[in-house]
Amino acid sequence: MAPAKAAACALQAALPFRGGGRGGARRACAPGQRSCDREDGGLPLVTESKTKKVSRKGSTSSTSSSASSSVVDPLSGVLDGADPLSMFAATADPVATAAVTDSSRKKRDRGENSVVGSDFEPWASKRGEILARYTTTEKLSINLFMGSEKGRAGPAAFAVSEKVRTRLEELDDFEEGSQKELLNLTQQDYVNRIEELNQSLKDAWASDQKVKALKIVIQCSKLLSDTSVIQFYPSKFVLITDILDTFGSLVYERILSMCVGDRSVSPDHFSPESANDTAKETCLNWFFKIASIRELVPRFYVEASILKCNKFLSSTGISECLPRLTCMIRGIGDPLVSVYARAYLCRVGMEVAPHLKESLNKNFFDFLLTFKQIHGDTVQNHLVVQGVELSSYLPLYSPAMDWIFQCISYRAPEILLTEMMERCKKLGNNALLLNSVMSAFRAEFIATRSVDFIGMIKECNEAGFPKHLLFRSLGLNLALADPPEGDRLQILNEAWKVITKLKNPQDYINCADVWSEYTCRHFTKREVNTVLADVIKHMTPDRAFEDSYPQLQSIIKKVIAHFHDFSVLFSVEKFLPFLDMFQKESVRVEVCKCIMDVFIKHQHEPTKDPVILNALLHVCKTMHDSVNALTLEDEKRMLAHLINGFIKMVSFGRDFEQQLSFYVEARSMFCNLEPVLVQLIHSVNRLAMETRRVMKGNHSRKTAAFVRACAAYCFITIPSLVGIFTRLNLYLHSGQVALANQCLSQADAFFKAAISLVPEVPKMINIDGKMRPSESFLLEFLCNFFSTLLIVPDHPEHGVLFLVRELLNVIQDYTWEDNSDDKIRIYTYVLHLLSAMSQETYLYHVDKVDSNDSLYGGDSKFLAENNKLCETVMAQILEHLKALAKDEALKRQSSLGLSFFNSILAHGDLRNNRLNQLSVHLWHLAQRHGSADTRTMVKTLEYIKKRSKQPDMAHLTELALRLPLQTRT
């Protein structure tokens, strides 16, 4: 190529382009030009050469070059002393440059460090929605120019200039090399291939193959020129720009590392002055090489991806590049490709310089100028070829336009919305533009102009973009902000006139879902009932509701979110018929859960409203009936929690019989959820106690009969429970309630049932999904049981202490763990009980219930029976202590011996010689073999001596003398 021609092509590459073809040219380095490609994979760095003007006659003048190069670039002469890429680097809009004063430049420098706030919705949040929405079943293809692999000699065989030329040829070969086309790809195959290219880019960069990385980015960018499968274009844009973002980040981080490598520069407080020469040269090299890309689309995208790198060159670099890149997009002929290019530029611009609103606005205004192309012959013919309707084509613009508008409207003044509305009117109220305006600007701005927007919507042409989508966008804004109060009814009527005429059920429900929020926020149950009736009317034919469960669920959630008074909610005539549309069980259950959750949170007062009770019983029954063998435990707990919340809020006041009838009905309805049955039993017991409190002890026959009915309810219900300790504790609790209500026969029945259940306690029980030994739980239960048995009077037909005897027999027959001492601990607690029963007056009583202290009055026969039981229990304890006289069990023997000694000391009469002698033996046993804790023994002995000084305790003095402390020698 002649020098003049090469220079002209290189210069052309640096100027804004009007077409999307191969109109640019690659730069060629002069043989003697210096290369500074130390790190960046062979990318040649170009240094600016300053030359004097060469005369046209061919005579040469003296040349002044940079210190790094002594050879004059032959292309410089043709361009009057400046190489084309140097001109590219220096290119700037002269008008814009002249307009920038020193003060504005300082202001811009400060602004470039600004960032968008958390109130700006990031691109990442939109990415997944676009990929999910814009799909295709057509076959896709990827055209890649992979370049031929040519054998090359090692680096040592080349001079520096040859090395530069070789690496340029690599890129040339890539652009002109063999084409690799992947055909008949499914959408998933296409996505996988793009992800592979993204990974290849990262791998190439990590292995210091910077040229290869650039090749991948260029070729991927070229794919954005292809609209052969137009429905997939928005998703393709997302996938390709992911690669561009990766590339831009890699380049920026690489150059930044050159600046902060010496740790003298903080990445958080970086300025162009902080960039060293190496970083600046590397940065320039990237921009120069990108400028030599032939095709407009890849040249634009690749440069935009590294826009942030301009900050290494100058404080005004970004502000100067954005207008140039904006103008460059004018050369893209396809309006769809063009608008997504503008969206990408706006995205990058918001990331690096969100304060530069001029470029954002310019992109929008340029788009408006070319908007009529959408309805031109070229686009229409293209749609005919692909068999795509205009109504399917126009929504493809939405993601790009919505993003551009979001960037423009971010923290923009309200007057900008007025200007945008005027521009939309000038374009004939184009529906697509109007929709993007309503999607982008703050909801408060849109809401105050709702009537104006409705007027504009009415005048829109529905071709390609139906009005119901515009009303939906308006409704989304009104769900977030309130319109003027005087306009609210008019707005609802105008919107619903359009919505109710929609024939397509999916279009209808999408709009109705949005506007139901507006209706619930501002109107009464009358209007809400009208909306629900209209939804039922549209969604019932042909069971259209089966395809719209998410929207129907959304409507229900909005209704119950605004109507916390359930008496009002269930008086809405169409509410329950609306629920009947949820035929799918899983969805129906979720809706019921939402209703019950709101009821529990907002129902603060108990209710007996029959409308609420009947409706919520139906709702709870639906949740309960969904439980089966496959239902997870967490789900069961959640359902039981919701049902129990309802049960707790039902109160009939002093109409106790009606309350009990409700509990009976609830038991029959919720018999498969154990936590609900437990709650019902507790509720019935509380009801029985409430009856006692209200009647103030005046038990009539009717009251007594009612309490017995409550006891019968519990006695019948408890056996249906699965958890054995749940049953044991409920038997005990119900027996205590019956005893408190003087229902002695019922109390005996509960206690007998509990005693008969003890042998069924398994060795291991399931606690929160883990198997654990049960003895500690049994021990705790029996201790509580012993405390209750103290005040339970003996039955006249069953002999003295009949319940205690039955319980001791069960404990004796229970199979305890071999290495467990729980049985002896239980016997020790029994001794405490028997000691308390031998007192003339018991420690506590139940009102109007005569315990054994009153029944026997200290009768000698009763005391004799009590003593016999004590001797039997003590014999069992001593036998167990004797069995522990083994090396491995001596510590256990010592501990149990001291524990038994303390029990005798606290509860026994040590004036009894036999008991006194036993305590001395136990003291020695505890210290035998040196197993006892000396400090504990000393404190125990000190306690005995201190207690011996109390009245009637002189006998302890003698005992203390018989309790020596053994020393360890």
mmCIF file of N, CA and C in Angstrom, residues 3 7 30 47-54 63 71-84 86:
data_model
loop_
_atom_site.group_PDB
_atom_site.id
_atom_site.type_symbol
_atom_site.label_atom_id
_atom_site.label_comp_id
_atom_site.label_asym_id
_atom_site.label_seq_id
_atom_site.Cartn_x
_atom_site.Cartn_y
_atom_site.Cartn_z
ATOM 1 N N PRO A 3 2.281 4.946 0.812
ATOM 2 C CA PRO A 3 2.217 5.676 2.085
ATOM 3 C C PRO A 3 1.038 6.618 2.160
ATOM 4 N N ALA A 7 -1.955 6.294 4.880
ATOM 5 C CA ALA A 7 -2.227 7.382 5.809
ATOM 6 C C ALA A 7 -3.684 7.818 5.739
ATOM 7 N N ALA A 30 5.928 1.876 10.960
ATOM 8 C CA ALA A 30 7.131 2.000 10.140
ATOM 9 C C ALA A 30 8.179 1.036 10.631
ATOM 10 N N THR A 47 4.750 6.073 19.532
ATOM 11 C CA THR A 47 5.141 7.344 20.125
ATOM 12 C C THR A 47 5.020 8.426 19.087
ATOM 13 N N GLU A 48 4.588 9.595 19.506
ATOM 14 C CA GLU A 48 4.343 10.693 18.577
ATOM 15 C C GLU A 48 5.671 11.265 18.091
ATOM 16 N N SER A 49 5.841 11.438 16.791
ATOM 17 C CA SER A 49 7.037 12.037 16.192
ATOM 18 C C SER A 49 6.704 13.436 15.723
ATOM 19 N N LYS A 50 7.512 14.384 16.086
ATOM 20 C CA LYS A 50 7.299 15.780 15.696
ATOM 21 C C LYS A 50 8.243 16.105 14.538
ATOM 22 N N THR A 51 7.705 16.426 13.395
ATOM 23 C CA THR A 51 8.528 16.723 12.216
ATOM 24 C C THR A 51 8.155 18.070 11.655
ATOM 25 N N LYS A 52 9.108 18.631 10.915
ATOM 26 C CA LYS A 52 8.812 19.859 10.193
ATOM 27 C C LYS A 52 8.144 19.496 8.882
ATOM 28 N N LYS A 53 7.471 20.452 8.328
ATOM 29 C CA LYS A 53 6.715 20.213 7.099
ATOM 30 C C LYS A 53 7.664 19.907 5.956
ATOM 31 N N VAL A 54 7.367 18.908 5.153
ATOM 32 C CA VAL A 54 8.203 18.494 4.022
ATOM 33 C C VAL A 54 7.742 19.257 2.781
ATOM 34 N N THR A 63 14.875 17.430 10.800
ATOM 35 C CA THR A 63 13.780 16.772 11.511
ATOM 36 C C THR A 63 14.086 16.704 12.983
ATOM 37 N N VAL A 71 14.466 7.626 13.800
ATOM 38 C CA VAL A 71 14.038 7.399 12.419
ATOM 39 C C VAL A 71 12.719 8.118 12.193
ATOM 40 N N VAL A 72 12.628 8.870 11.107
ATOM 41 C CA VAL A 72 11.411 9.606 10.799
ATOM 42 C C VAL A 72 10.379 8.654 10.204
ATOM 43 N N ASP A 73 9.157 8.756 10.701
ATOM 44 C CA ASP A 73 8.057 7.934 10.171
ATOM 45 C C ASP A 73 7.746 8.402 8.756
ATOM 46 N N PRO A 74 7.832 7.540 7.747
ATOM 47 C CA PRO A 74 7.588 7.967 6.367
ATOM 48 C C PRO A 74 6.168 8.465 6.140
ATOM 49 N N LEU A 75 5.217 7.997 6.988
ATOM 50 C CA LEU A 75 3.844 8.465 6.809
ATOM 51 C C LEU A 75 3.656 9.885 7.310
ATOM 52 N N SER A 76 4.586 10.310 8.161
ATOM 53 C CA SER A 76 4.428 11.643 8.745
ATOM 54 C C SER A 76 4.540 12.730 7.694
ATOM 55 N N GLY A 77 5.412 12.501 6.708
ATOM 56 C CA GLY A 77 5.598 13.525 5.692
ATOM 57 C C GLY A 77 4.332 13.789 4.916
ATOM 58 N N VAL A 78 3.626 12.766 4.611
ATOM 59 C CA VAL A 78 2.413 12.920 3.816
ATOM 60 C C VAL A 78 1.358 13.692 4.579
ATOM 61 N N LEU A 79 1.345 13.519 5.901
ATOM 62 C CA LEU A 79 0.323 14.159 6.721
ATOM 63 C C LEU A 79 0.826 15.442 7.341
ATOM 64 N N ASP A 80 1.825 16.056 6.682
ATOM 65 C CA ASP A 80 2.335 17.333 7.140
ATOM 66 C C ASP A 80 2.807 17.274 8.582
ATOM 67 N N GLY A 81 3.558 16.228 8.909
ATOM 68 C CA GLY A 81 4.258 16.209 10.184
ATOM 69 C C GLY A 81 3.559 15.486 11.310
ATOM 70 N N ALA A 82 2.436 14.823 11.090
ATOM 71 C CA ALA A 82 1.775 14.099 12.179
ATOM 72 C C ALA A 82 1.275 12.765 11.671
ATOM 73 N N ASP A 83 1.591 11.697 12.393
ATOM 74 C CA ASP A 83 1.092 10.398 11.962
ATOM 75 C C ASP A 83 -0.393 10.303 12.291
ATOM 76 N N PRO A 84 -1.113 9.464 11.562
ATOM 77 C CA PRO A 84 -2.584 9.462 11.698
ATOM 78 C C PRO A 84 -3.068 9.118 13.086
ATOM 79 N N SER A 86 -1.482 9.674 15.879
ATOM 80 C CA SER A 86 -1.252 10.824 16.750
ATOM 81 C C SER A 86 -2.355 11.846 16.563
#
